[in-house]
XYZ file of C-alpha atoms in Angstrom:
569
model
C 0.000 0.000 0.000
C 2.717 2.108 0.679
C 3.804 1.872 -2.804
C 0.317 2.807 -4.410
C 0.138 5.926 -1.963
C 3.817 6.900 -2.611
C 2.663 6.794 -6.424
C -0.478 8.908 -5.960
C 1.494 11.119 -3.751
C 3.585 11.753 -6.982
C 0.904 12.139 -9.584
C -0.794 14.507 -7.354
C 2.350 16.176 -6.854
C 3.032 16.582 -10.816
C -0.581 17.569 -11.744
C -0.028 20.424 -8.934
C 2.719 21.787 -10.468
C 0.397 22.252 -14.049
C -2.117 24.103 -11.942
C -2.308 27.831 -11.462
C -0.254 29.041 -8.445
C -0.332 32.501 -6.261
C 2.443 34.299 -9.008
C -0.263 33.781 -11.583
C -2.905 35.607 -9.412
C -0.741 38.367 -8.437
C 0.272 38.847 -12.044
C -3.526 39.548 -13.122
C -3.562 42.011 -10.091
C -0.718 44.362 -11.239
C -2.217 46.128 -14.350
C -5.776 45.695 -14.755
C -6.676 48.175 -16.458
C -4.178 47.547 -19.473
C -4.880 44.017 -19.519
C -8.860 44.740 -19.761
C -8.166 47.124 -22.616
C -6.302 44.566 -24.783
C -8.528 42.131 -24.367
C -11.756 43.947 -25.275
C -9.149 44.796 -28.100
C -8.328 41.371 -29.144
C -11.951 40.078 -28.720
C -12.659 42.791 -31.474
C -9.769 41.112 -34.344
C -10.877 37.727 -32.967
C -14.525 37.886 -33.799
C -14.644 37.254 -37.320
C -12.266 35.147 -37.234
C -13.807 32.855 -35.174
C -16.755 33.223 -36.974
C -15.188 33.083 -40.008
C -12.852 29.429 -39.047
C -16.091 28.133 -37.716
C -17.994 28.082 -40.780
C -14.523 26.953 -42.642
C -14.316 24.210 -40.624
C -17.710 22.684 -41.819
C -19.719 23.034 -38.188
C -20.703 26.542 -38.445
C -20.432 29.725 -36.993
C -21.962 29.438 -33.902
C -19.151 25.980 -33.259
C -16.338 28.563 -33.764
C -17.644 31.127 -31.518
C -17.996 28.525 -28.823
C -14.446 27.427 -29.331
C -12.814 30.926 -28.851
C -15.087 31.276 -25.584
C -14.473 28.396 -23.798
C -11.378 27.053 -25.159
C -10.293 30.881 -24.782
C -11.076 31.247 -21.243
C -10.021 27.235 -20.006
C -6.398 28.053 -21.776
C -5.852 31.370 -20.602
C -6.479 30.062 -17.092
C -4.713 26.901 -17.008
C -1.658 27.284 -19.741
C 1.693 28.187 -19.426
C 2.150 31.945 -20.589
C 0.904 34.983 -19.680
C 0.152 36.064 -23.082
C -1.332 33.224 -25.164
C -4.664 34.175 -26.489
C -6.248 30.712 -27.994
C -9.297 29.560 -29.984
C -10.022 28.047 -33.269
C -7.647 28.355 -35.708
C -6.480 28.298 -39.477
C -4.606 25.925 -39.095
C -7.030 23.396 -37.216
C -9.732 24.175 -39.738
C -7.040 22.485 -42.397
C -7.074 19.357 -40.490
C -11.060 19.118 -39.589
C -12.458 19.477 -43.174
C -11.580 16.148 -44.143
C -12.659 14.737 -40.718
C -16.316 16.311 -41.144
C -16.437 15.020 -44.726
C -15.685 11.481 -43.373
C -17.444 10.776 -39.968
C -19.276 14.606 -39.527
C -19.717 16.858 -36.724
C -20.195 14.399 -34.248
C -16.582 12.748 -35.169
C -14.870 16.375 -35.401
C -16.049 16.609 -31.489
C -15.031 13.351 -30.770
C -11.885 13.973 -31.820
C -11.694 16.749 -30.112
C -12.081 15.067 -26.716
C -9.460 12.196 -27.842
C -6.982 14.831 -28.302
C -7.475 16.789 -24.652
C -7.032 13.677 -23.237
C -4.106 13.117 -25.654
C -2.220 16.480 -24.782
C -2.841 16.607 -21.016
C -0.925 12.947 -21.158
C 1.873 14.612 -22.907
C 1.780 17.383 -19.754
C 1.969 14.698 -17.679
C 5.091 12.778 -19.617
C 6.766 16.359 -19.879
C 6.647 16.438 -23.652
C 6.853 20.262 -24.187
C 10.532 21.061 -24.200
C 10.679 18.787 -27.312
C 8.968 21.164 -29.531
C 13.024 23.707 -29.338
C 14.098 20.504 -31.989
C 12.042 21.781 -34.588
C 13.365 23.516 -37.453
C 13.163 27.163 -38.488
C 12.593 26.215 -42.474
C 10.516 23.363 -40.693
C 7.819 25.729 -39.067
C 8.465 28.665 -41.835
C 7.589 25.998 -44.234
C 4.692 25.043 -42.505
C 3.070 28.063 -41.924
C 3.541 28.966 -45.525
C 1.958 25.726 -46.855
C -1.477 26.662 -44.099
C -1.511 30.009 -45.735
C -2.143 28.064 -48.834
C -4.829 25.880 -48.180
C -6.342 28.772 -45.874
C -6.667 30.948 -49.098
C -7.863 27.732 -51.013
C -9.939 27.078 -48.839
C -12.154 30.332 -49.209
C -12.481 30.555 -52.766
C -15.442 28.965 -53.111
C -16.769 31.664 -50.657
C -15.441 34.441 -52.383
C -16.769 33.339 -55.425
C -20.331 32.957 -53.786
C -20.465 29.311 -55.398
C -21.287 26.149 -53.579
C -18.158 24.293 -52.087
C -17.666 21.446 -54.653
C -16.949 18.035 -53.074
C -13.805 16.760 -51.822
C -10.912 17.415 -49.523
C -7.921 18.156 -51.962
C -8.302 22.191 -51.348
C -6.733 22.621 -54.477
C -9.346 20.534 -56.551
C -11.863 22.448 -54.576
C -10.553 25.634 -55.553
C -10.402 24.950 -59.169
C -13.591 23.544 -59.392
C -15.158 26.688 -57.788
C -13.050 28.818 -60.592
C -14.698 26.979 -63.346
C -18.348 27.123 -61.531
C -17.908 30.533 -61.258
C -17.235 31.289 -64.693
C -19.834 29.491 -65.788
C -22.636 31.496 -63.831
C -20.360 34.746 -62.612
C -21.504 35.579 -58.695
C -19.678 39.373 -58.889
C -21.713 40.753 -56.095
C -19.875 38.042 -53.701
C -16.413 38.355 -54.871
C -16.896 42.144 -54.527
C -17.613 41.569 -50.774
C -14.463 39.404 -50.255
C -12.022 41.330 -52.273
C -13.240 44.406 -50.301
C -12.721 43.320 -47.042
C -9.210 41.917 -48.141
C -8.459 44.895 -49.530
C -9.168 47.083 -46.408
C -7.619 44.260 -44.065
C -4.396 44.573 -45.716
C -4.324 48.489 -46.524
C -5.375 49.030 -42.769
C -2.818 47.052 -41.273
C -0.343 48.853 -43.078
C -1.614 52.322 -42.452
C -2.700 52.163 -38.510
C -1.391 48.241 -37.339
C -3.738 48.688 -33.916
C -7.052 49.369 -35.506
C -9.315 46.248 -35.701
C -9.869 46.912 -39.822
C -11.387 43.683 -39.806
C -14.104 44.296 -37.647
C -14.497 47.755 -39.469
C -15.059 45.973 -42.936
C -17.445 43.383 -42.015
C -19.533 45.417 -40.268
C -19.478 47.964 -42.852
C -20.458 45.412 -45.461
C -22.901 43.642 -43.651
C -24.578 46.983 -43.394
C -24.158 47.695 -47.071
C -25.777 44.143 -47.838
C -28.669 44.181 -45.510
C -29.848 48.228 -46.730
C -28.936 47.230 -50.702
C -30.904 43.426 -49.868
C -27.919 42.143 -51.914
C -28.570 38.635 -52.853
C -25.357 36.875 -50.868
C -25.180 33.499 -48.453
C -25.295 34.354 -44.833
C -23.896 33.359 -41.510
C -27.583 32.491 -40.276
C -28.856 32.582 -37.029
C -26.774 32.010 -34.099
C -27.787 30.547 -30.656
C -27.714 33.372 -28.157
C -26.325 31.534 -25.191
C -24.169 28.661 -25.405
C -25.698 25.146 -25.408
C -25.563 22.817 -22.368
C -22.831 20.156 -22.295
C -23.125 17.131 -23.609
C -21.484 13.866 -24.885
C -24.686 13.156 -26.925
C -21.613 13.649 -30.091
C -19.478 10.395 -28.373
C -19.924 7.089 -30.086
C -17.716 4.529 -28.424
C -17.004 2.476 -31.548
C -16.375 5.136 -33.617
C -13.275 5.617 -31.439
C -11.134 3.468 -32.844
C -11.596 5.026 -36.148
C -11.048 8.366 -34.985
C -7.222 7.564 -32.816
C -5.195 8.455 -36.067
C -7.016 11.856 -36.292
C -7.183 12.482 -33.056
C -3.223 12.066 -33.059
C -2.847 14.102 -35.475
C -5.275 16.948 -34.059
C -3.199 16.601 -30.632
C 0.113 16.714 -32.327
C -0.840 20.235 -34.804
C -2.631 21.847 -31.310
C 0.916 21.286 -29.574
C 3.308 22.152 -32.068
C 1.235 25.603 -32.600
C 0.699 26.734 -28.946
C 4.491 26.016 -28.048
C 5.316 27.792 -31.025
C 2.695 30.990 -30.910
C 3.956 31.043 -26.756
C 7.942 30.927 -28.527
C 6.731 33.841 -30.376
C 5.050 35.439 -27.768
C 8.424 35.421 -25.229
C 10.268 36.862 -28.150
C 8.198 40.094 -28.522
C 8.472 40.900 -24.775
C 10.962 41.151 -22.013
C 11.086 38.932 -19.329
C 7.996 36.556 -19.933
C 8.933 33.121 -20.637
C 6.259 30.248 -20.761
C 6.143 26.855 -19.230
C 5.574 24.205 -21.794
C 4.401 21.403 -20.164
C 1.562 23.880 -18.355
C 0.859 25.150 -21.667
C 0.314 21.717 -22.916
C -2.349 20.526 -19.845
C -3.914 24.375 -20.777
C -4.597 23.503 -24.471
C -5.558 19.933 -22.892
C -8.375 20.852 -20.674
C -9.518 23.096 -23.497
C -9.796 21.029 -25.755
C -11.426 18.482 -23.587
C -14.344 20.743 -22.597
C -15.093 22.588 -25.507
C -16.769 19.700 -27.089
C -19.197 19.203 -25.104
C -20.349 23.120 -25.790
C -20.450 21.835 -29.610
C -17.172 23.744 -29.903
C -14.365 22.355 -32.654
C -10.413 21.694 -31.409
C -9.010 24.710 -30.468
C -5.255 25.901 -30.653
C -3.072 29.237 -29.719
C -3.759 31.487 -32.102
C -0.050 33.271 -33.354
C -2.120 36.365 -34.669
C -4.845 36.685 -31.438
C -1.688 36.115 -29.117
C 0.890 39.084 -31.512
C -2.353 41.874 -31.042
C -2.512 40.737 -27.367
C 1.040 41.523 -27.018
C 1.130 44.572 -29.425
C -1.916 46.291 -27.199
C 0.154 45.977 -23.632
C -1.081 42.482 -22.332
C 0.778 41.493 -19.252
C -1.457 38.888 -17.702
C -3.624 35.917 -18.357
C -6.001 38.770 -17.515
C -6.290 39.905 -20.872
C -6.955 36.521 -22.712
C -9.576 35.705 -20.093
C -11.535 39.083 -20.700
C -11.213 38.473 -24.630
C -13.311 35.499 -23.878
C -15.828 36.837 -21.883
C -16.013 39.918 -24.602
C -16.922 37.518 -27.150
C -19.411 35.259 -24.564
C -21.364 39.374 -23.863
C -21.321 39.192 -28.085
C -22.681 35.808 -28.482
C -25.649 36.782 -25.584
C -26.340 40.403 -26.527
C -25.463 40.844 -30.236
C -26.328 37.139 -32.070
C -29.220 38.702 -34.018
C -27.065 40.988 -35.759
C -24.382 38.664 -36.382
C -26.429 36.076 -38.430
C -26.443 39.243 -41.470
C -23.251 38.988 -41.926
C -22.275 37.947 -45.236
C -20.025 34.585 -46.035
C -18.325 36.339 -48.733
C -16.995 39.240 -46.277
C -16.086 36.443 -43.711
C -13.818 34.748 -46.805
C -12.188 38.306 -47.304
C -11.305 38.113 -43.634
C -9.470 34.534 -44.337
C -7.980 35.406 -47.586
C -6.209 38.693 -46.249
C -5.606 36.190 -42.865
C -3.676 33.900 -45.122
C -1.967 36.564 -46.904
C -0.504 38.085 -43.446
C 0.328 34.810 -42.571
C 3.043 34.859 -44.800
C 6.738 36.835 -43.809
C 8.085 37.341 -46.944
C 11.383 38.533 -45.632
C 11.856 35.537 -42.867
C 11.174 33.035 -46.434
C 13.734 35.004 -48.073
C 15.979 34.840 -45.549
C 16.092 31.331 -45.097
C 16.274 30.612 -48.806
C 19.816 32.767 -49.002
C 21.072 31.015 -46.107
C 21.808 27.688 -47.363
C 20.917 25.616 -50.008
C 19.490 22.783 -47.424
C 17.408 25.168 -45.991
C 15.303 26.691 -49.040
C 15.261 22.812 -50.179
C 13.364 21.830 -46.812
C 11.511 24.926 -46.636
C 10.451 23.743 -50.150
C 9.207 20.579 -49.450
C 7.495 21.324 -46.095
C 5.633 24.184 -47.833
C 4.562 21.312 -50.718
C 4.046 18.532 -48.392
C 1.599 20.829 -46.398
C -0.698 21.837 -49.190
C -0.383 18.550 -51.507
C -1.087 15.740 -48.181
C -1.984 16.934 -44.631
C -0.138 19.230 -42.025
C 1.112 16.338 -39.273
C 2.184 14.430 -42.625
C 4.400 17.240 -43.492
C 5.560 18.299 -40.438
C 6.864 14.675 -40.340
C 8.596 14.634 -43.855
C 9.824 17.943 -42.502
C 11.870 16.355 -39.595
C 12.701 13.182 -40.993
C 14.242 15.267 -44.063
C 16.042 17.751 -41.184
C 17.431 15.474 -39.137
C 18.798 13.583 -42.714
C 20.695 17.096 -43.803
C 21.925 17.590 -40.037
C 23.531 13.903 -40.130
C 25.276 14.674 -43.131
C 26.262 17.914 -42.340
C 27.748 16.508 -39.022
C 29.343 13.501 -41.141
C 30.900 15.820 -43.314
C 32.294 17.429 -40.185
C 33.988 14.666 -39.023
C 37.194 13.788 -39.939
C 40.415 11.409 -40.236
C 43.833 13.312 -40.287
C 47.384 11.892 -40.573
C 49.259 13.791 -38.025
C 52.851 14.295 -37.654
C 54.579 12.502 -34.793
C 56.890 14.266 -32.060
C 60.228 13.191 -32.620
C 61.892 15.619 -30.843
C 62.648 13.338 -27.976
C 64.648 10.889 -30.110
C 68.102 11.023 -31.697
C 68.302 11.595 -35.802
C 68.431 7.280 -36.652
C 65.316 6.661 -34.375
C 63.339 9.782 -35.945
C 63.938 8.284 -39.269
C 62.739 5.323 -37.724
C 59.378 6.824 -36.375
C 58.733 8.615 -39.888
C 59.208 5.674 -41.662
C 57.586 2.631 -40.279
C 54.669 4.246 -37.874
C 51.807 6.291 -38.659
C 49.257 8.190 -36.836
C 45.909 9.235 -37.276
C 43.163 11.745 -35.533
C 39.901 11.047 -35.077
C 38.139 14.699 -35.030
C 34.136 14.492 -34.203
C 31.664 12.066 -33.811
C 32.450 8.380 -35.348
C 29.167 7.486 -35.854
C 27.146 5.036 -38.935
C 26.760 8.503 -41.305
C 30.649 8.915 -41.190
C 32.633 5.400 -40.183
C 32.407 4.069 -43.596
C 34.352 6.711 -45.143
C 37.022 6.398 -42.138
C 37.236 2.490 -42.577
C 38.121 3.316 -45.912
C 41.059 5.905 -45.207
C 42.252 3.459 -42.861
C 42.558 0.165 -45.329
C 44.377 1.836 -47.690
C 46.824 3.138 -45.443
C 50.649 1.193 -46.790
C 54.057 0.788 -46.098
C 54.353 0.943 -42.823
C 54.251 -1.346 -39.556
C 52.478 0.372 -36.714
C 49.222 2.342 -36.890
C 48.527 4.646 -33.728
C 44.594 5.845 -33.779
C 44.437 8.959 -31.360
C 40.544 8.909 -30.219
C 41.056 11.977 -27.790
C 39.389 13.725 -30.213
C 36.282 11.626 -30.814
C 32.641 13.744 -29.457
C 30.880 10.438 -29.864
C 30.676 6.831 -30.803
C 27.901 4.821 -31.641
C 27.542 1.043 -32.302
C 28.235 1.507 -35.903
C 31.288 3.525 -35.536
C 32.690 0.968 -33.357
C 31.747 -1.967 -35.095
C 33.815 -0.199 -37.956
C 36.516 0.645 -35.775
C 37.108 -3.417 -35.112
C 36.774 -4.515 -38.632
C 39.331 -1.968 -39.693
C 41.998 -2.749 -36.934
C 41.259 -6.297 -37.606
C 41.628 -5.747 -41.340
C 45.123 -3.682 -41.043
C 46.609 -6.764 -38.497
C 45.562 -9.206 -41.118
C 48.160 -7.451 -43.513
C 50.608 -7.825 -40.738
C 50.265 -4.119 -39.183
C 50.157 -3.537 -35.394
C 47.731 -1.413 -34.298
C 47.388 1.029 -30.740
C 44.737 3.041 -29.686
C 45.528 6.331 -27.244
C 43.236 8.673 -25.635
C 39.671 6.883 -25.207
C 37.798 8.829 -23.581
C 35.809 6.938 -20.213
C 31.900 7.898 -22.082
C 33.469 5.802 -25.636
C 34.363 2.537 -23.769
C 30.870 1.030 -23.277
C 30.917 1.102 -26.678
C 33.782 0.093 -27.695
C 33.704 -2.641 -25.096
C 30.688 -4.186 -26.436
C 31.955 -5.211 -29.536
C 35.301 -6.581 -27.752
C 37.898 -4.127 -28.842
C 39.430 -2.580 -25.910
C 39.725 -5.627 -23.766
C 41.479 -7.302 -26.740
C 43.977 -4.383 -26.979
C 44.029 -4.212 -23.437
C 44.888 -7.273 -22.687
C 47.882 -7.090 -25.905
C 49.216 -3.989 -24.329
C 48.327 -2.126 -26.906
C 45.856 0.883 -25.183
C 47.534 4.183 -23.890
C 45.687 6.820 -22.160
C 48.196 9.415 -24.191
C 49.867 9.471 -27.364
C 53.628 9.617 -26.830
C 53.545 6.321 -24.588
C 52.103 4.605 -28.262
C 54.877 6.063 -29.949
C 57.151 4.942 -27.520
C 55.432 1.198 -27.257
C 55.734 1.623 -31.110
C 59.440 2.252 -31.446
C 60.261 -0.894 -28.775
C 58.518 -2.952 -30.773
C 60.263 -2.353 -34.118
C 63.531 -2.771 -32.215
C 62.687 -6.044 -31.681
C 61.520 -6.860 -34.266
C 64.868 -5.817 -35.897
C 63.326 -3.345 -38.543
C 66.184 -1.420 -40.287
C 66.121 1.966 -41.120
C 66.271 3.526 -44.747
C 68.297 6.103 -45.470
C 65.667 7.538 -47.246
C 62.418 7.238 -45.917
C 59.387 5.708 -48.081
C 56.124 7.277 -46.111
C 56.428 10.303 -43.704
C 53.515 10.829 -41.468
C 51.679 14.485 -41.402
């Protein structure tokens, strides 16, 4: 028993140290007044968008308004920065089309559920200090391939023609092109080009102004007094509903683990990264991963069961937050309850707004979304990192985000092995014959060579040593100096036996010096260093080899040439 309770005890003890402490408190006490102001401010810029991802994402307005309420408020509570303002997100909406297409709403909250459950378990396990081993041309790819779809995404919108069927965005988009040209919907693509238009100009002009707001509201107006003939958001529920798992079908969950995965894996990558972002644009906040991971957790577990879709940080939401003076979780939490007063008070006025102006609001989203001077930048840097930019970008807008993020890594940690293998390297190296008279110098230079190991000897680079060393000729004693070697893995030493034992089959003695304590496990494992050991033929330094070396070619009763054949270095 006293195991079990010493067990508990710990559990308890780590899901303490995700909860909300006294420093988080006092923090929301120390500038109220700012942090009320930027999130009323934020609430403003997130509006549409929720609105607008909602009805993206194939459940509807009122689904994405319930996300940014209660996902908003649950992470801004219980995550692990100050400053992270969260809710539904480009970026999710991506990964949910395809799920509503193939088990419908009820799956897309399922999944939902599967991956708060998923992400408070990586909490748990510690999980967020992984995301610092991702990339820059990794996420910079990435977000450029979201921008992509995003803008796909809307241009059946913008058009004002019925989404065609299907989830490749850029079949979609096509199709609505040639629908649209068929029967012309100008009044629509107006709207959305309008919007855009101001969204981008505005930003420019007067960055802190919510232009977004401005436009929609402006043409909503303009469509309601003209009765322009355009789709609309439709009525929304005033209140949100009460929870329920009505949405949970128990053997549907089997079906649903992949998505869910990937759901948990694209809401963790993009809240570590938006809080990254959000520590680099101030001074002395820094978040707490693993907190911000059982935040985004228990959001994402809840909001289902308000009909809400998976939620995520939002990079944009959480850049105004910090842009307006946000220095709490204050601010995040009042940007919820903004858009919860919204929801209750203003939900009649909301259902005019047109889905054309709601696409302009995406389009000039996805537009933004893209820094062409950080793409640039990477692109000059090196060749390896424009080609993985590349093919992250491509991977994200021709399969599925989690699939590229994966061809992303797998192709980054390829270039960083062979950038490391190239690295390493095998130099001959003069010998110090200082110590000896002018006959045994000759001796040295003529009949012993040595070699420096310089990095890691590892599988990406032993083959290429094993090689060097083989051909090595003319001489009778080989001294490898290993004080050099950063690591060794089983390859490397595997290769490091079969070319010792391949230079004493042509009659060559071999010595190791300098082995550092960390390389002997593995070099021990595959039975070199006892066998040299036990020969006398391992020196903790390099001139005892040399001296070992000479004795042995005494005795041996090797003569000297006057003229030596090989000189080492």
């Amino acid at each position: 028993m006293s195991g079990v309770a010493a067990v508990c005890r710990g559990g308890w003890e780590r899901v303490s140290a995700l909860l909300p402490g006294r420093a988080d408190w006092a923090t929301m006490r120390r500038q109220p007044r700012r942090d009320l102001l930027a999130g009323l401010t934020v609430a403003v810029v997130a509006l549409p968008l929720a609105l607008g991802f909602g009805v993206s994402s194939g459940l509807g307005a009122a689904a994405g308004l319930a996300t940014a309420i209660v996902a908003g408020a649950l992470a801004a509570l219980l995550g692990g920065s100050n400053l992270q303002v969260s809710g539904p997100t480009g970026a999710m909406t991506v990964v949910l089309v395809p799920i509503v297409h193939r088990f419908g709403p009820g799956g897309v909250l399922t999944v939902g559920l599967i991956a708060g459950v998923l992400l408070v378990a990586l909490a748990l396990a510690r999980a967020g200090r992984y995301v610092r081993y991702v990339p820059a041309p990794v996420v910079e790819g990435f977000t450029a391939g979201i921008a992509a779809v995003i803008f796909l995404q809307q241009v059946p919108a913008a058009l004002g023609v019925p989404a065609p069927e299907g989830e490749k965005v850029t079949a979609i988009a096509w199709q609505a092109v040639v629908d649209f040209a068929a029967q012309p919907q100008w009044t629509a693509l107006a709207l959305a080009l309008g919007v855009a238009t101001v969204m981008l100009i505005g930003a420019r002009w007067k960055p802190g102004v919510p232009f977004s707001l401005l436009a929609v509201a402006a043409v909503t107006v303009v469509a309601v007094v003209a009765h322009l003939d355009v789709a609309r958001i439709g009525q929304l529920p005033a209140t949100l509903p009460a929870p329920s798992l009505g949405f949970l079908d128990p053997a549907a969950v089997p079906m649903l683990l992949t998505s869910a995965v990937a759901v948990a894996a694209l809401a963790a990558l993009e809240s570590l990264l938006s809080a990254t972002v959000a520590d680099g644009m101030t001074v002395g906040q820094r978040h707490d991963p693993d907190r911000e991971l059982f935040g985004q957790g228990v959001a994402n577990l809840v909001t289902p069961l308000f009909g809400g879709v998976p939620a995520t940080a939002a990079i944009a939401r959480t850049a105004v937050n910090v842009r307006t003076g946000a220095g709490s979780r204050l601010a995040a939490l009042t940007h919820a309850l903004v858009l919860a007063l919204i929801m209750l008070a203003a939900a009649p006025l909301v259902a005019h707004i047109p889905l054309a102006a709601l696409a302009g609001v995406l389009l000039a989203t996805a537009i933004r979304m893209v820094e062409v001077s950080s793409l640039l930048a990477l692109a000059r840097s090196t060749r390896s990192d424009a080609v993985l930019m590349v093919l992250t970008a491509a991977a994200t807008l021709a399969l599925d985000l989690i699939a590229a993020v994966g061809i992303g890594l797998v192709l980054a940690a390829f270039l960083a092995v062979r950038k490391i293998a190239r690295a390493a390297t095998l130099e001959q190296v003069p010998l110090d014959v200082a110590d000896h008279h002018a006959e045994e110098a000759a001796l040295l230079a003529e009949h012993i060579v040595a070699y420096r190991f310089d990095g890691p000897l590892f599988f990406a680079a032993a083959h290429r040593f094993l090689l060097e060393l083989t051909e090595v000729a003319d001489v009778r004693v080989v001294i490898l100096r290993m004080s050099r070697v950063s690591a060794v893995d089983g390859t490397g030493a595997s290769v490091l036996r079969d070319a010792i034992e391949r230079l004493e089959h042509r009659g060559i003695t071999v010595y190791l010096s300098g082995v550092r304590p960390e390389h002997e496990r593995a070099l021990s494992a595959i039975g070199v260093l006892e066998r040299l050991r036990a020969q006398g033929r391992l020196f903790a330094h390099t001139p005892d080899a040399i001296t070992a070396a000479r004795a042995l070619l005494h005795r041996t009763g090797v003569l000297v040439s006057p003229e030596p054949a090989l000189k080492a270095g």
